[in-house]
């Protein structure tokens, strides 16, 4: 019995042991079927039933009316504003969120804990309060807006103002996605690259950044999805001018206030489908990347 056969037999037995322990671990928690049922019930109440309500409201319109509402010129322009500003804000957050996480992990400085806590402020602050504060700051006579207007750049009541608001609400998603992965990186990898003569930029590009790409994409996707549906922090600073700064969530609210639930559901379904396709594409890319790396 050769060593190659023994090695193969040992690997097969190890794989069978892993499968056995994984199956046994699934039933460690008492009341497995009961907790599984509670989980599905909770997900149904929070996620599946609301989504089904959207489809139910839109199903009574018919295909022709659904397409007429979803492709109306004013609605299409609102899509472009919402998706364009969300994409721009997510790209900005991807860059500065990575820098913010890097500074918090790699450096020690006075006020580090305070800065670390301030990252989560957009999560705790009511969106309407954030919108009013940003509008006050970036208005023409605001503390920050006066510099933009002096340079001929309108900050409030413009597409730029919408992007600023979405950057504010989306920065925690990127920073909190990258930070724990960056903390868990083995510093010996960077030390080995430095000993082999690699520069700091080359070490970051070839050693550190590939490990941060997946959490960075996750944070980007979460920030993008949050920006698409953001309403409270955007509606004040947007100006809400049709065909200029009107966002799609505002049109949904307008349809709801006029009791036009099918039209509101139609706009929401288009936004939800677009968000789902973006998230699906990013998840597919991550799975392909993990498979390409042999993970």
mmCIF file of C-alpha atoms in Angstrom:
data_model
loop_
_atom_site.group_PDB
_atom_site.id
_atom_site.type_symbol
_atom_site.label_atom_id
_atom_site.label_comp_id
_atom_site.label_asym_id
_atom_site.label_seq_id
_atom_site.Cartn_x
_atom_site.Cartn_y
_atom_site.Cartn_z
ATOM 1 C CA UNK A 1 0.000 0.000 0.000
ATOM 2 C CA UNK A 2 1.880 3.031 -1.297
ATOM 3 C CA UNK A 3 2.085 6.471 0.329
ATOM 4 C CA UNK A 4 0.073 8.019 -2.511
ATOM 5 C CA UNK A 5 -2.828 5.628 -1.813
ATOM 6 C CA UNK A 6 -2.582 6.277 1.924
ATOM 7 C CA UNK A 7 -2.614 10.047 1.339
ATOM 8 C CA UNK A 8 -5.703 9.777 -0.855
ATOM 9 C CA UNK A 9 -7.444 7.540 1.681
ATOM 10 C CA UNK A 10 -6.598 9.969 4.492
ATOM 11 C CA UNK A 11 -8.001 12.908 2.528
ATOM 12 C CA UNK A 12 -11.225 11.020 1.801
ATOM 13 C CA UNK A 13 -11.648 10.105 5.469
ATOM 14 C CA UNK A 14 -10.926 13.703 6.489
ATOM 15 C CA UNK A 15 -13.550 14.963 4.046
ATOM 16 C CA UNK A 16 -16.091 12.479 5.402
ATOM 17 C CA UNK A 17 -15.320 13.637 8.943
ATOM 18 C CA UNK A 18 -15.813 17.281 7.964
ATOM 19 C CA UNK A 19 -19.173 16.476 6.372
ATOM 20 C CA UNK A 20 -20.237 14.544 9.474
ATOM 21 C CA UNK A 21 -19.340 17.363 11.858
ATOM 22 C CA UNK A 22 -20.988 19.968 9.601
ATOM 23 C CA UNK A 23 -24.212 17.968 9.549
ATOM 24 C CA UNK A 24 -24.061 17.455 13.292
ATOM 25 C CA UNK A 25 -23.387 21.155 13.923
ATOM 26 C CA UNK A 26 -26.602 22.091 12.121
ATOM 27 C CA UNK A 27 -28.608 20.444 14.898
ATOM 28 C CA UNK A 28 -26.637 21.750 17.879
ATOM 29 C CA UNK A 29 -29.204 24.434 18.760
ATOM 30 C CA UNK A 30 -32.198 22.906 20.574
ATOM 31 C CA UNK A 31 -35.464 23.214 18.710
ATOM 32 C CA UNK A 32 -33.862 23.301 15.281
ATOM 33 C CA UNK A 33 -37.099 22.949 13.309
ATOM 34 C CA UNK A 34 -38.871 25.444 15.542
ATOM 35 C CA UNK A 35 -36.135 28.088 15.166
ATOM 36 C CA UNK A 36 -35.992 27.451 11.421
ATOM 37 C CA UNK A 37 -39.726 28.020 11.187
ATOM 38 C CA UNK A 38 -39.456 31.247 13.196
ATOM 39 C CA UNK A 39 -36.688 32.408 10.870
ATOM 40 C CA UNK A 40 -38.742 31.805 7.741
ATOM 41 C CA UNK A 41 -41.782 33.435 9.349
ATOM 42 C CA UNK A 42 -39.743 36.504 10.269
ATOM 43 C CA UNK A 43 -38.259 36.796 6.792
ATOM 44 C CA UNK A 44 -41.702 36.401 5.259
ATOM 45 C CA UNK A 45 -43.186 39.181 7.405
ATOM 46 C CA UNK A 46 -40.265 41.559 6.875
ATOM 47 C CA UNK A 47 -39.191 40.810 3.308
ATOM 48 C CA UNK A 48 -41.316 38.428 1.259
ATOM 49 C CA UNK A 49 -44.799 39.770 2.039
ATOM 50 C CA UNK A 50 -43.884 43.445 1.343
ATOM 51 C CA UNK A 51 -42.308 42.414 -1.952
ATOM 52 C CA UNK A 52 -45.373 40.387 -2.807
ATOM 53 C CA UNK A 53 -47.527 43.453 -2.030
ATOM 54 C CA UNK A 54 -45.555 45.456 -4.595
ATOM 55 C CA UNK A 55 -46.186 42.832 -7.221
ATOM 56 C CA UNK A 56 -49.852 42.577 -6.249
ATOM 57 C CA UNK A 57 -50.456 46.303 -6.593
ATOM 58 C CA UNK A 58 -48.632 46.450 -9.912
ATOM 59 C CA UNK A 59 -50.328 43.336 -11.313
ATOM 60 C CA UNK A 60 -53.693 45.087 -11.524
ATOM 61 C CA UNK A 61 -52.321 47.720 -13.898
ATOM 62 C CA UNK A 62 -51.654 45.515 -16.878
ATOM 63 C CA UNK A 63 -48.439 45.421 -18.856
ATOM 64 C CA UNK A 64 -49.294 48.422 -21.001
ATOM 65 C CA UNK A 65 -50.060 50.788 -18.136
ATOM 66 C CA UNK A 66 -47.120 49.474 -16.124
ATOM 67 C CA UNK A 67 -44.721 50.294 -18.956
ATOM 68 C CA UNK A 68 -46.399 53.669 -19.497
ATOM 69 C CA UNK A 69 -45.881 54.634 -15.835
ATOM 70 C CA UNK A 70 -42.380 53.176 -15.539
ATOM 71 C CA UNK A 71 -41.119 54.778 -18.769
ATOM 72 C CA UNK A 72 -42.708 58.203 -18.410
ATOM 73 C CA UNK A 73 -40.150 60.901 -19.235
ATOM 74 C CA UNK A 74 -40.332 62.510 -15.802
ATOM 75 C CA UNK A 75 -39.938 59.121 -14.111
ATOM 76 C CA UNK A 76 -37.019 58.121 -16.332
ATOM 77 C CA UNK A 77 -35.223 61.360 -15.497
ATOM 78 C CA UNK A 78 -35.805 60.693 -11.810
ATOM 79 C CA UNK A 79 -34.242 57.243 -12.300
ATOM 80 C CA UNK A 80 -31.191 58.828 -13.877
ATOM 81 C CA UNK A 81 -30.806 61.295 -11.022
ATOM 82 C CA UNK A 82 -31.201 58.630 -8.325
ATOM 83 C CA UNK A 83 -28.952 56.016 -9.919
ATOM 84 C CA UNK A 84 -26.363 58.502 -11.180
ATOM 85 C CA UNK A 85 -25.915 60.286 -7.859
ATOM 86 C CA UNK A 86 -25.937 56.986 -5.963
ATOM 87 C CA UNK A 87 -23.206 55.605 -8.215
ATOM 88 C CA UNK A 88 -21.103 58.757 -7.869
ATOM 89 C CA UNK A 89 -21.510 58.787 -4.085
ATOM 90 C CA UNK A 90 -20.660 55.081 -3.827
ATOM 91 C CA UNK A 91 -17.471 55.614 -5.862
ATOM 92 C CA UNK A 92 -16.451 58.508 -3.619
ATOM 93 C CA UNK A 93 -17.170 56.421 -0.536
ATOM 94 C CA UNK A 94 -15.170 53.513 -1.941
ATOM 95 C CA UNK A 95 -12.068 55.717 -2.107
ATOM 96 C CA UNK A 96 -12.439 57.708 1.092
ATOM 97 C CA UNK A 97 -13.967 54.843 3.057
ATOM 98 C CA UNK A 98 -10.866 52.780 2.288
ATOM 99 C CA UNK A 99 -8.612 55.667 3.366
ATOM 100 C CA UNK A 100 -10.626 56.169 6.534
ATOM 101 C CA UNK A 101 -10.427 52.495 7.463
ATOM 102 C CA UNK A 102 -6.691 52.486 6.702
ATOM 103 C CA UNK A 103 -6.038 55.457 8.997
ATOM 104 C CA UNK A 104 -8.096 53.988 11.838
ATOM 105 C CA UNK A 105 -6.351 50.614 11.640
ATOM 106 C CA UNK A 106 -2.741 51.552 10.854
ATOM 107 C CA UNK A 107 -2.205 54.764 12.856
ATOM 108 C CA UNK A 108 -2.586 55.930 16.457
ATOM 109 C CA UNK A 109 -3.406 59.578 17.062
ATOM 110 C CA UNK A 110 -5.332 61.724 19.577
ATOM 111 C CA UNK A 111 -9.077 61.499 19.061
ATOM 112 C CA UNK A 112 -8.926 58.163 17.252
ATOM 113 C CA UNK A 113 -11.743 56.641 19.307
ATOM 114 C CA UNK A 114 -13.898 59.720 18.722
ATOM 115 C CA UNK A 115 -13.358 59.513 14.968
ATOM 116 C CA UNK A 116 -14.089 55.798 15.031
ATOM 117 C CA UNK A 117 -17.392 56.480 16.773
ATOM 118 C CA UNK A 118 -18.343 59.334 14.439
ATOM 119 C CA UNK A 119 -18.316 56.957 11.472
ATOM 120 C CA UNK A 120 -21.554 55.399 12.726
ATOM 121 C CA UNK A 121 -23.253 58.777 13.179
ATOM 122 C CA UNK A 122 -25.215 58.517 9.885
ATOM 123 C CA UNK A 123 -26.724 55.266 11.203
ATOM 124 C CA UNK A 124 -27.956 56.883 14.434
ATOM 125 C CA UNK A 125 -28.891 60.330 13.132
ATOM 126 C CA UNK A 126 -32.445 60.694 11.774
ATOM 127 C CA UNK A 127 -32.303 61.188 8.036
ATOM 128 C CA UNK A 128 -34.500 64.282 8.129
ATOM 129 C CA UNK A 129 -32.168 65.921 10.654
ATOM 130 C CA UNK A 130 -29.200 65.074 8.442
ATOM 131 C CA UNK A 131 -30.976 66.559 5.420
ATOM 132 C CA UNK A 132 -31.799 69.821 7.188
ATOM 133 C CA UNK A 133 -28.250 70.125 8.549
ATOM 134 C CA UNK A 134 -26.666 69.499 5.145
ATOM 135 C CA UNK A 135 -29.021 71.974 3.475
ATOM 136 C CA UNK A 136 -28.108 74.618 6.037
ATOM 137 C CA UNK A 137 -24.374 74.014 5.579
ATOM 138 C CA UNK A 138 -24.369 73.911 1.773
ATOM 139 C CA UNK A 139 -26.922 76.658 1.065
ATOM 140 C CA UNK A 140 -25.716 79.799 -0.689
ATOM 141 C CA UNK A 141 -25.175 81.597 2.630
ATOM 142 C CA UNK A 142 -24.121 78.470 4.542
ATOM 143 C CA UNK A 143 -20.760 77.868 6.173
ATOM 144 C CA UNK A 144 -19.583 75.582 3.369
ATOM 145 C CA UNK A 145 -21.944 76.521 0.559
ATOM 146 C CA UNK A 146 -20.654 80.085 0.322
ATOM 147 C CA UNK A 147 -17.294 78.789 -0.929
ATOM 148 C CA UNK A 148 -18.953 76.627 -3.589
ATOM 149 C CA UNK A 149 -21.186 79.460 -4.784
ATOM 150 C CA UNK A 150 -18.224 81.856 -4.800
ATOM 151 C CA UNK A 151 -16.531 79.470 -7.236
ATOM 152 C CA UNK A 152 -19.675 79.325 -9.376
ATOM 153 C CA UNK A 153 -20.677 75.830 -8.230
ATOM 154 C CA UNK A 154 -24.207 75.521 -6.768
ATOM 155 C CA UNK A 155 -24.004 72.988 -3.941
ATOM 156 C CA UNK A 156 -27.484 73.014 -2.452
ATOM 157 C CA UNK A 157 -30.592 72.288 -4.536
ATOM 158 C CA UNK A 158 -28.491 70.623 -7.226
ATOM 159 C CA UNK A 159 -27.200 67.210 -8.281
ATOM 160 C CA UNK A 160 -24.010 67.948 -6.346
ATOM 161 C CA UNK A 161 -26.042 68.486 -3.186
ATOM 162 C CA UNK A 162 -27.771 65.138 -3.660
ATOM 163 C CA UNK A 163 -24.398 63.438 -4.090
ATOM 164 C CA UNK A 164 -23.048 65.085 -0.927
ATOM 165 C CA UNK A 165 -26.034 63.834 1.059
ATOM 166 C CA UNK A 166 -25.596 60.296 -0.280
ATOM 167 C CA UNK A 167 -21.884 60.364 0.538
ATOM 168 C CA UNK A 168 -22.826 61.276 4.104
ATOM 169 C CA UNK A 169 -25.235 58.375 4.552
ATOM 170 C CA UNK A 170 -23.092 55.822 2.696
ATOM 171 C CA UNK A 171 -19.603 56.277 4.138
ATOM 172 C CA UNK A 172 -20.140 53.897 7.128
ATOM 173 C CA UNK A 173 -20.922 50.952 4.842
ATOM 174 C CA UNK A 174 -17.521 51.033 3.151
ATOM 175 C CA UNK A 175 -15.471 51.869 6.237
ATOM 176 C CA UNK A 176 -17.107 49.182 8.395
ATOM 177 C CA UNK A 177 -16.798 46.575 5.626
ATOM 178 C CA UNK A 178 -13.080 47.147 5.079
ATOM 179 C CA UNK A 179 -11.967 47.841 8.647
ATOM 180 C CA UNK A 180 -12.259 44.321 10.174
ATOM 181 C CA UNK A 181 -10.574 42.690 7.165
ATOM 182 C CA UNK A 182 -7.728 45.188 7.312
ATOM 183 C CA UNK A 183 -7.307 44.514 11.025
ATOM 184 C CA UNK A 184 -7.071 40.771 10.360
ATOM 185 C CA UNK A 185 -4.345 40.968 7.702
ATOM 186 C CA UNK A 186 -1.093 39.262 8.630
ATOM 187 C CA UNK A 187 1.632 41.942 8.829
ATOM 188 C CA UNK A 188 4.255 39.322 7.963
ATOM 189 C CA UNK A 189 3.050 39.370 4.340
ATOM 190 C CA UNK A 190 3.936 43.040 4.020
ATOM 191 C CA UNK A 191 7.220 42.509 5.841
ATOM 192 C CA UNK A 192 8.130 39.697 3.452
ATOM 193 C CA UNK A 193 7.321 41.874 0.432
ATOM 194 C CA UNK A 194 9.452 44.693 1.849
ATOM 195 C CA UNK A 195 12.372 42.315 2.459
ATOM 196 C CA UNK A 196 12.130 41.178 -1.172
ATOM 197 C CA UNK A 197 12.582 44.778 -2.292
ATOM 198 C CA UNK A 198 9.009 45.779 -3.087
ATOM 199 C CA UNK A 199 8.076 49.424 -2.655
ATOM 200 C CA UNK A 200 5.216 50.472 -0.389
ATOM 201 C CA UNK A 201 2.947 51.170 -3.353
ATOM 202 C CA UNK A 202 3.763 47.809 -4.945
ATOM 203 C CA UNK A 203 3.167 46.040 -1.624
ATOM 204 C CA UNK A 204 -0.208 47.728 -1.246
ATOM 205 C CA UNK A 205 -1.221 47.017 -4.852
ATOM 206 C CA UNK A 206 -0.106 43.374 -5.011
ATOM 207 C CA UNK A 207 -0.384 42.170 -1.392
ATOM 208 C CA UNK A 208 -2.856 44.292 0.589
ATOM 209 C CA UNK A 209 -5.407 45.527 -1.940
ATOM 210 C CA UNK A 210 -6.349 42.069 -3.346
ATOM 211 C CA UNK A 211 -7.381 41.073 0.172
ATOM 212 C CA UNK A 212 -9.476 44.230 0.552
ATOM 213 C CA UNK A 213 -11.183 44.051 -2.839
ATOM 214 C CA UNK A 214 -14.072 41.805 -1.756
ATOM 215 C CA UNK A 215 -15.058 43.833 1.362
ATOM 216 C CA UNK A 216 -14.568 47.023 -0.646
ATOM 217 C CA UNK A 217 -17.008 45.800 -3.292
ATOM 218 C CA UNK A 218 -19.431 44.767 -0.550
ATOM 219 C CA UNK A 219 -19.309 48.222 1.014
ATOM 220 C CA UNK A 220 -19.674 49.827 -2.414
ATOM 221 C CA UNK A 221 -22.767 47.740 -3.176
ATOM 222 C CA UNK A 222 -24.347 48.506 0.203
ATOM 223 C CA UNK A 223 -23.674 52.237 -0.154
ATOM 224 C CA UNK A 224 -25.074 52.203 -3.692
ATOM 225 C CA UNK A 225 -28.214 50.334 -2.639
ATOM 226 C CA UNK A 226 -28.732 52.664 0.321
ATOM 227 C CA UNK A 227 -28.352 55.725 -1.893
ATOM 228 C CA UNK A 228 -30.932 54.556 -4.424
ATOM 229 C CA UNK A 229 -33.708 54.431 -1.857
ATOM 230 C CA UNK A 230 -32.581 57.329 0.332
ATOM 231 C CA UNK A 231 -35.280 59.943 0.878
ATOM 232 C CA UNK A 232 -35.076 61.851 4.174
ATOM 233 C CA UNK A 233 -31.549 63.229 3.886
ATOM 234 C CA UNK A 234 -31.926 64.034 0.156
ATOM 235 C CA UNK A 235 -35.357 65.583 -0.197
ATOM 236 C CA UNK A 236 -34.372 68.831 1.547
ATOM 237 C CA UNK A 237 -31.099 69.463 -0.270
ATOM 238 C CA UNK A 238 -32.291 68.254 -3.700
ATOM 239 C CA UNK A 239 -34.641 71.108 -4.522
ATOM 240 C CA UNK A 240 -36.987 68.577 -6.169
ATOM 241 C CA UNK A 241 -37.239 70.335 -9.524
ATOM 242 C CA UNK A 242 -38.830 68.067 -12.164
ATOM 243 C CA UNK A 243 -36.431 67.029 -14.930
ATOM 244 C CA UNK A 244 -33.524 68.504 -12.935
ATOM 245 C CA UNK A 245 -33.122 67.399 -9.313
ATOM 246 C CA UNK A 246 -36.192 65.263 -8.689
ATOM 247 C CA UNK A 247 -35.379 61.818 -7.261
ATOM 248 C CA UNK A 248 -37.353 58.625 -7.774
ATOM 249 C CA UNK A 249 -38.251 58.101 -4.067
ATOM 250 C CA UNK A 250 -39.912 61.527 -4.104
ATOM 251 C CA UNK A 251 -42.090 60.447 -7.051
ATOM 252 C CA UNK A 252 -43.063 57.320 -5.111
ATOM 253 C CA UNK A 253 -44.084 59.452 -2.134
ATOM 254 C CA UNK A 254 -46.061 61.760 -4.429
ATOM 255 C CA UNK A 255 -47.929 58.791 -5.917
ATOM 256 C CA UNK A 256 -48.671 57.452 -2.442
ATOM 257 C CA UNK A 257 -49.966 60.820 -1.236
ATOM 258 C CA UNK A 258 -52.353 60.894 -4.198
ATOM 259 C CA UNK A 259 -53.444 57.299 -3.389
ATOM 260 C CA UNK A 260 -52.066 56.048 -6.707
ATOM 261 C CA UNK A 261 -50.639 52.867 -5.190
ATOM 262 C CA UNK A 262 -50.205 50.915 -8.456
ATOM 263 C CA UNK A 263 -48.064 53.668 -9.997
ATOM 264 C CA UNK A 264 -45.974 53.940 -6.849
ATOM 265 C CA UNK A 265 -45.509 50.170 -6.881
ATOM 266 C CA UNK A 266 -44.482 50.251 -10.554
ATOM 267 C CA UNK A 267 -41.734 52.821 -9.921
ATOM 268 C CA UNK A 268 -40.600 50.922 -6.837
ATOM 269 C CA UNK A 269 -40.425 47.636 -8.757
ATOM 270 C CA UNK A 270 -38.175 49.164 -11.421
ATOM 271 C CA UNK A 271 -35.835 50.563 -8.780
ATOM 272 C CA UNK A 272 -35.858 47.294 -6.857
ATOM 273 C CA UNK A 273 -35.107 45.272 -9.993
ATOM 274 C CA UNK A 274 -32.227 47.551 -10.965
ATOM 275 C CA UNK A 275 -30.753 47.369 -7.459
ATOM 276 C CA UNK A 276 -31.107 43.596 -7.456
ATOM 277 C CA UNK A 277 -29.302 43.296 -10.789
ATOM 278 C CA UNK A 278 -26.427 45.445 -9.538
ATOM 279 C CA UNK A 279 -26.074 43.404 -6.348
ATOM 280 C CA UNK A 280 -26.351 40.163 -8.331
ATOM 281 C CA UNK A 281 -23.604 41.281 -10.711
ATOM 282 C CA UNK A 282 -21.271 42.215 -7.850
ATOM 283 C CA UNK A 283 -21.941 38.951 -6.023
ATOM 284 C CA UNK A 284 -21.339 37.020 -9.236
ATOM 285 C CA UNK A 285 -18.039 38.796 -9.732
ATOM 286 C CA UNK A 286 -16.970 37.978 -6.174
ATOM 287 C CA UNK A 287 -17.869 34.312 -6.627
ATOM 288 C CA UNK A 288 -15.951 34.205 -9.908
ATOM 289 C CA UNK A 289 -12.959 35.846 -8.242
ATOM 290 C CA UNK A 290 -12.994 33.399 -5.339
ATOM 291 C CA UNK A 291 -13.262 30.480 -7.751
ATOM 292 C CA UNK A 292 -10.458 31.917 -9.865
ATOM 293 C CA UNK A 293 -8.248 32.093 -6.771
ATOM 294 C CA UNK A 294 -9.117 28.534 -5.804
ATOM 295 C CA UNK A 295 -11.034 29.505 -2.644
#
